[in-house]
């Protein structure tokens, strides 16, 4: 009651509250359903409605994670998976920038390179695995290459379409200033295609995570993907679910980092997200 | 300074663009272009500036540096959306010594205090003013202006017209000014060219004898305005 009258007298305090509230309530509203489901799951497990050797209770999964973390073996698996994703991501992005920029700027490169890359893109990702293992062995190289292939295509496609979609009107402004080709690229084409490039980076990263799972499922002796296979072979569903959970967490964290970078560098964009 | 001989640029199989334009500008001369919408005024400026090279005829310039003679203000602001107002104004100068001048210009066009705004947060008129400042800053020998004040209120418009007068006075900039505002053309220009038709042709020319600066609402200018209106009349054949 007291706060109500206060809000009525001083509308500014009310305003401050409303600016904080949506964020909080978003988190609350968003976690309502998962939390309920987890509670139902836990109760179903304890009540014996689901068989623990198929679907262990959330608390069992959590215990498993904590024990592994305490024993120290978990960190090695997490570290190697993160390493594969990052190395593959950097490699794939680097190649995509080089080739994407070349096809975007130089007409002849586009005509030579693009049809082949479009055809390669049609190959399902897992089809590469045997070939890479054959060529590069079962070591890190083949896994990182596979991740890089996954990351490459979304980044490449978004970058080229970003470059080709740059507004002709803005390029003409550069021509009026007699920009050299390099200035034109640096001052107009690059910033103008940045939004599309960042979209490519984010979908590239999510594909990178997918490909690391594929690589680790099919031939690894460490990593979160390997933990899943191990859990399957030893009939330890809590291990599989724990790995899925960890993939979800790290996937979310890395995507969030890119998303922050995206909103920060694109605050000039006139879209719904930036509307205030 | 600029000689245009029998220049044509035709679109859509002869139904649009402009045809057979002859034009010559002395150094420091200010020429206005009036004409019905769609008669090819913007196209003419694009051809002159070198952005559109598919024209027929001949364009000669006597500039010190023929490659960089032209400066153009487009009909739309064309600000870089990723740069704020200040960065947009100094875009393309590259030199640091223009800073003071850029700041003065920004003040004159009334954008002081908005230097950190991005184009998405500007009104149409503010964006146009930023574009004016950007195109005036580089001081080309031949300035092409495509409806530079179309989105501005009457008062701001008058202020910026006087800014242009200042610049003409100080730098002897040869200028071609496309506008729909007859008063503006008569206030600023030595000569007014009237274009009509699809594709557009030069219908007639009116020389404004009065010396600059002129008085707005002058009776001589009012008389000229009647003539211009007669020339622009669609119904006349
Ligand atoms: N690239 C193009 N391809 C085909 N037609 C074009 C092209 N550019 C302009 N036109 C046509 O040429 C005509 C003249 O256009 P322009 O933009 O020069 O008109 P304008 O005189 O500037 O008109 P406004 O006063 O409305 O700005 C229009 O009918 C337009 O449709
Ligand atoms: Mg026009």
PDB file of N, CA and C in Angstrom, chain A residues 158-159 162 188-202 257-276, chain B residues 80-84 116-121:
ATOM      1  N   UNK A 158      27.273 -16.399 -45.228  1.00  0.00           N
ATOM      2  CA  UNK A 158      26.775 -15.122 -44.726  1.00  0.00           C
ATOM      3  C   UNK A 158      27.669 -13.967 -45.120  1.00  0.00           C
ATOM      4  N   UNK A 159      28.984 -14.217 -45.118  1.00  0.00           N
ATOM      5  CA  UNK A 159      29.911 -13.147 -45.480  1.00  0.00           C
ATOM      6  C   UNK A 159      29.732 -12.761 -46.943  1.00  0.00           C
ATOM      7  N   UNK A 162      26.546 -10.999 -47.396  1.00  0.00           N
ATOM      8  CA  UNK A 162      26.657  -9.671 -46.794  1.00  0.00           C
ATOM      9  C   UNK A 162      27.385  -8.710 -47.710  1.00  0.00           C
ATOM     10  N   UNK A 188      33.595   1.044 -46.226  1.00  0.00           N
ATOM     11  CA  UNK A 188      32.178   0.867 -46.536  1.00  0.00           C
ATOM     12  C   UNK A 188      31.759  -0.605 -46.542  1.00  0.00           C
ATOM     13  N   UNK A 189      32.438  -1.412 -47.353  1.00  0.00           N
ATOM     14  CA  UNK A 189      31.957  -2.786 -47.545  1.00  0.00           C
ATOM     15  C   UNK A 189      32.069  -3.604 -46.264  1.00  0.00           C
ATOM     16  N   UNK A 190      33.207  -3.480 -45.585  1.00  0.00           N
ATOM     17  CA  UNK A 190      33.405  -4.273 -44.368  1.00  0.00           C
ATOM     18  C   UNK A 190      32.379  -3.938 -43.281  1.00  0.00           C
ATOM     19  N   UNK A 191      32.276  -2.660 -42.877  1.00  0.00           N
ATOM     20  CA  UNK A 191      31.270  -2.361 -41.855  1.00  0.00           C
ATOM     21  C   UNK A 191      29.850  -2.677 -42.295  1.00  0.00           C
ATOM     22  N   UNK A 192      29.561  -2.506 -43.587  1.00  0.00           N
ATOM     23  CA  UNK A 192      28.190  -2.751 -44.036  1.00  0.00           C
ATOM     24  C   UNK A 192      27.858  -4.239 -44.018  1.00  0.00           C
ATOM     25  N   UNK A 193      28.872  -5.102 -44.212  1.00  0.00           N
ATOM     26  CA  UNK A 193      28.558  -6.527 -44.219  1.00  0.00           C
ATOM     27  C   UNK A 193      28.767  -7.170 -42.850  1.00  0.00           C
ATOM     28  N   UNK A 194      29.172  -6.366 -41.872  1.00  0.00           N
ATOM     29  CA  UNK A 194      29.416  -6.890 -40.530  1.00  0.00           C
ATOM     30  C   UNK A 194      28.203  -7.593 -39.901  1.00  0.00           C
ATOM     31  N   UNK A 195      27.006  -7.014 -39.993  1.00  0.00           N
ATOM     32  CA  UNK A 195      25.861  -7.693 -39.372  1.00  0.00           C
ATOM     33  C   UNK A 195      25.686  -9.115 -39.887  1.00  0.00           C
ATOM     34  N   UNK A 196      25.760  -9.263 -41.192  1.00  0.00           N
ATOM     35  CA  UNK A 196      25.576 -10.579 -41.786  1.00  0.00           C
ATOM     36  C   UNK A 196      26.714 -11.520 -41.380  1.00  0.00           C
ATOM     37  N   UNK A 197      27.938 -10.978 -41.314  1.00  0.00           N
ATOM     38  CA  UNK A 197      29.090 -11.773 -40.895  1.00  0.00           C
ATOM     39  C   UNK A 197      28.894 -12.305 -39.477  1.00  0.00           C
ATOM     40  N   UNK A 198      28.403 -11.462 -38.585  1.00  0.00           N
ATOM     41  CA  UNK A 198      28.220 -11.891 -37.197  1.00  0.00           C
ATOM     42  C   UNK A 198      27.133 -12.950 -37.077  1.00  0.00           C
ATOM     43  N   UNK A 199      26.090 -12.832 -37.880  1.00  0.00           N
ATOM     44  CA  UNK A 199      25.074 -13.884 -37.912  1.00  0.00           C
ATOM     45  C   UNK A 199      25.730 -15.197 -38.325  1.00  0.00           C
ATOM     46  N   UNK A 200      26.605 -15.110 -39.334  1.00  0.00           N
ATOM     47  CA  UNK A 200      27.328 -16.298 -39.792  1.00  0.00           C
ATOM     48  C   UNK A 200      28.189 -16.888 -38.688  1.00  0.00           C
ATOM     49  N   UNK A 201      28.879 -16.030 -37.936  1.00  0.00           N
ATOM     50  CA  UNK A 201      29.720 -16.526 -36.842  1.00  0.00           C
ATOM     51  C   UNK A 201      28.902 -17.312 -35.834  1.00  0.00           C
ATOM     52  N   UNK A 202      27.720 -16.781 -35.508  1.00  0.00           N
ATOM     53  CA  UNK A 202      26.913 -17.471 -34.496  1.00  0.00           C
ATOM     54  C   UNK A 202      26.397 -18.803 -35.000  1.00  0.00           C
ATOM     55  N   UNK A 257      28.462 -15.152 -25.498  1.00  0.00           N
ATOM     56  CA  UNK A 257      29.611 -14.252 -25.708  1.00  0.00           C
ATOM     57  C   UNK A 257      29.507 -13.598 -27.083  1.00  0.00           C
ATOM     58  N   UNK A 258      29.262 -14.419 -28.105  1.00  0.00           N
ATOM     59  CA  UNK A 258      29.132 -13.860 -29.458  1.00  0.00           C
ATOM     60  C   UNK A 258      27.949 -12.903 -29.547  1.00  0.00           C
ATOM     61  N   UNK A 259      26.873 -13.244 -28.852  1.00  0.00           N
ATOM     62  CA  UNK A 259      25.694 -12.395 -28.903  1.00  0.00           C
ATOM     63  C   UNK A 259      25.989 -11.029 -28.285  1.00  0.00           C
ATOM     64  N   UNK A 260      26.734 -11.050 -27.179  1.00  0.00           N
ATOM     65  CA  UNK A 260      27.119  -9.764 -26.555  1.00  0.00           C
ATOM     66  C   UNK A 260      27.936  -8.936 -27.527  1.00  0.00           C
ATOM     67  N   UNK A 261      28.921  -9.593 -28.161  1.00  0.00           N
ATOM     68  CA  UNK A 261      29.752  -8.877 -29.132  1.00  0.00           C
ATOM     69  C   UNK A 261      28.873  -8.305 -30.237  1.00  0.00           C
ATOM     70  N   UNK A 262      27.918  -9.118 -30.668  1.00  0.00           N
ATOM     71  CA  UNK A 262      27.021  -8.701 -31.732  1.00  0.00           C
ATOM     72  C   UNK A 262      26.216  -7.463 -31.345  1.00  0.00           C
ATOM     73  N   UNK A 263      25.576  -7.506 -30.176  1.00  0.00           N
ATOM     74  CA  UNK A 263      24.770  -6.334 -29.811  1.00  0.00           C
ATOM     75  C   UNK A 263      25.647  -5.108 -29.581  1.00  0.00           C
ATOM     76  N   UNK A 264      26.854  -5.334 -29.059  1.00  0.00           N
ATOM     77  CA  UNK A 264      27.698  -4.170 -28.800  1.00  0.00           C
ATOM     78  C   UNK A 264      28.177  -3.528 -30.097  1.00  0.00           C
ATOM     79  N   UNK A 265      28.618  -4.340 -31.058  1.00  0.00           N
ATOM     80  CA  UNK A 265      29.140  -3.742 -32.286  1.00  0.00           C
ATOM     81  C   UNK A 265      28.038  -3.291 -33.231  1.00  0.00           C
ATOM     82  N   UNK A 266      26.824  -3.773 -33.026  1.00  0.00           N
ATOM     83  CA  UNK A 266      25.762  -3.415 -33.967  1.00  0.00           C
ATOM     84  C   UNK A 266      24.719  -2.499 -33.346  1.00  0.00           C
ATOM     85  N   UNK A 267      25.125  -1.727 -32.339  1.00  0.00           N
ATOM     86  CA  UNK A 267      24.115  -0.895 -31.698  1.00  0.00           C
ATOM     87  C   UNK A 267      23.605   0.209 -32.629  1.00  0.00           C
ATOM     88  N   UNK A 268      24.285   0.409 -33.749  1.00  0.00           N
ATOM     89  CA  UNK A 268      23.822   1.400 -34.724  1.00  0.00           C
ATOM     90  C   UNK A 268      22.689   0.888 -35.591  1.00  0.00           C
ATOM     91  N   UNK A 269      22.448  -0.435 -35.542  1.00  0.00           N
ATOM     92  CA  UNK A 269      21.453  -1.011 -36.442  1.00  0.00           C
ATOM     93  C   UNK A 269      20.048  -0.591 -36.082  1.00  0.00           C
ATOM     94  N   UNK A 270      19.254  -0.317 -37.094  1.00  0.00           N
ATOM     95  CA  UNK A 270      17.889   0.126 -36.875  1.00  0.00           C
ATOM     96  C   UNK A 270      16.963  -1.070 -36.948  1.00  0.00           C
ATOM     97  N   UNK A 271      16.899  -1.839 -35.867  1.00  0.00           N
ATOM     98  CA  UNK A 271      16.013  -3.006 -35.895  1.00  0.00           C
ATOM     99  C   UNK A 271      15.196  -3.072 -34.611  1.00  0.00           C
ATOM    100  N   UNK A 272      14.372  -4.074 -34.512  1.00  0.00           N
ATOM    101  CA  UNK A 272      13.485  -4.175 -33.359  1.00  0.00           C
ATOM    102  C   UNK A 272      14.268  -4.248 -32.047  1.00  0.00           C
ATOM    103  N   UNK A 273      15.394  -4.961 -32.085  1.00  0.00           N
ATOM    104  CA  UNK A 273      16.140  -5.186 -30.860  1.00  0.00           C
ATOM    105  C   UNK A 273      16.701  -3.888 -30.283  1.00  0.00           C
ATOM    106  N   UNK A 274      17.088  -2.975 -31.193  1.00  0.00           N
ATOM    107  CA  UNK A 274      17.681  -1.732 -30.731  1.00  0.00           C
ATOM    108  C   UNK A 274      16.646  -0.637 -30.474  1.00  0.00           C
ATOM    109  N   UNK A 275      15.385  -0.938 -30.723  1.00  0.00           N
ATOM    110  CA  UNK A 275      14.360   0.075 -30.507  1.00  0.00           C
ATOM    111  C   UNK A 275      14.250   0.361 -29.017  1.00  0.00           C
ATOM    112  N   UNK A 276      14.183   1.627 -28.678  1.00  0.00           N
ATOM    113  CA  UNK A 276      14.093   1.963 -27.258  1.00  0.00           C
ATOM    114  C   UNK A 276      12.901   2.877 -27.009  1.00  0.00           C
TER     115      UNK A 276
ATOM    116  N   UNK B  80      26.307   6.838 -43.500  1.00  0.00           N
ATOM    117  CA  UNK B  80      26.726   5.482 -43.159  1.00  0.00           C
ATOM    118  C   UNK B  80      26.058   5.108 -41.830  1.00  0.00           C
ATOM    119  N   UNK B  81      25.203   4.098 -41.818  1.00  0.00           N
ATOM    120  CA  UNK B  81      24.446   3.823 -40.589  1.00  0.00           C
ATOM    121  C   UNK B  81      25.323   3.432 -39.399  1.00  0.00           C
ATOM    122  N   UNK B  82      26.551   2.958 -39.668  1.00  0.00           N
ATOM    123  CA  UNK B  82      27.394   2.519 -38.557  1.00  0.00           C
ATOM    124  C   UNK B  82      28.271   3.645 -38.002  1.00  0.00           C
ATOM    125  N   UNK B  83      28.160   4.826 -38.575  1.00  0.00           N
ATOM    126  CA  UNK B  83      28.940   5.948 -38.059  1.00  0.00           C
ATOM    127  C   UNK B  83      27.997   6.957 -37.409  1.00  0.00           C
ATOM    128  N   UNK B  84      28.479   7.615 -36.359  1.00  0.00           N
ATOM    129  CA  UNK B  84      27.629   8.635 -35.759  1.00  0.00           C
ATOM    130  C   UNK B  84      27.728   9.929 -36.579  1.00  0.00           C
ATOM    131  N   UNK B 116      27.075  12.370 -31.344  1.00  0.00           N
ATOM    132  CA  UNK B 116      27.193  10.938 -31.046  1.00  0.00           C
ATOM    133  C   UNK B 116      25.965  10.125 -31.432  1.00  0.00           C
ATOM    134  N   UNK B 117      25.002  10.756 -32.072  1.00  0.00           N
ATOM    135  CA  UNK B 117      23.805  10.020 -32.491  1.00  0.00           C
ATOM    136  C   UNK B 117      24.085   9.224 -33.758  1.00  0.00           C
ATOM    137  N   UNK B 118      23.482   8.045 -33.826  1.00  0.00           N
ATOM    138  CA  UNK B 118      23.564   7.277 -35.064  1.00  0.00           C
ATOM    139  C   UNK B 118      22.423   7.696 -35.993  1.00  0.00           C
ATOM    140  N   UNK B 119      22.615   7.511 -37.306  1.00  0.00           N
ATOM    141  CA  UNK B 119      21.577   7.937 -38.259  1.00  0.00           C
ATOM    142  C   UNK B 119      20.184   7.415 -37.929  1.00  0.00           C
ATOM    143  N   UNK B 120      20.084   6.214 -37.333  1.00  0.00           N
ATOM    144  CA  UNK B 120      18.746   5.692 -37.025  1.00  0.00           C
ATOM    145  C   UNK B 120      18.011   6.564 -36.010  1.00  0.00           C
ATOM    146  N   UNK B 121      18.758   7.329 -35.235  1.00  0.00           N
ATOM    147  CA  UNK B 121      18.118   8.172 -34.225  1.00  0.00           C
ATOM    148  C   UNK B 121      17.916   9.619 -34.693  1.00  0.00           C
TER     149      UNK B 121
END
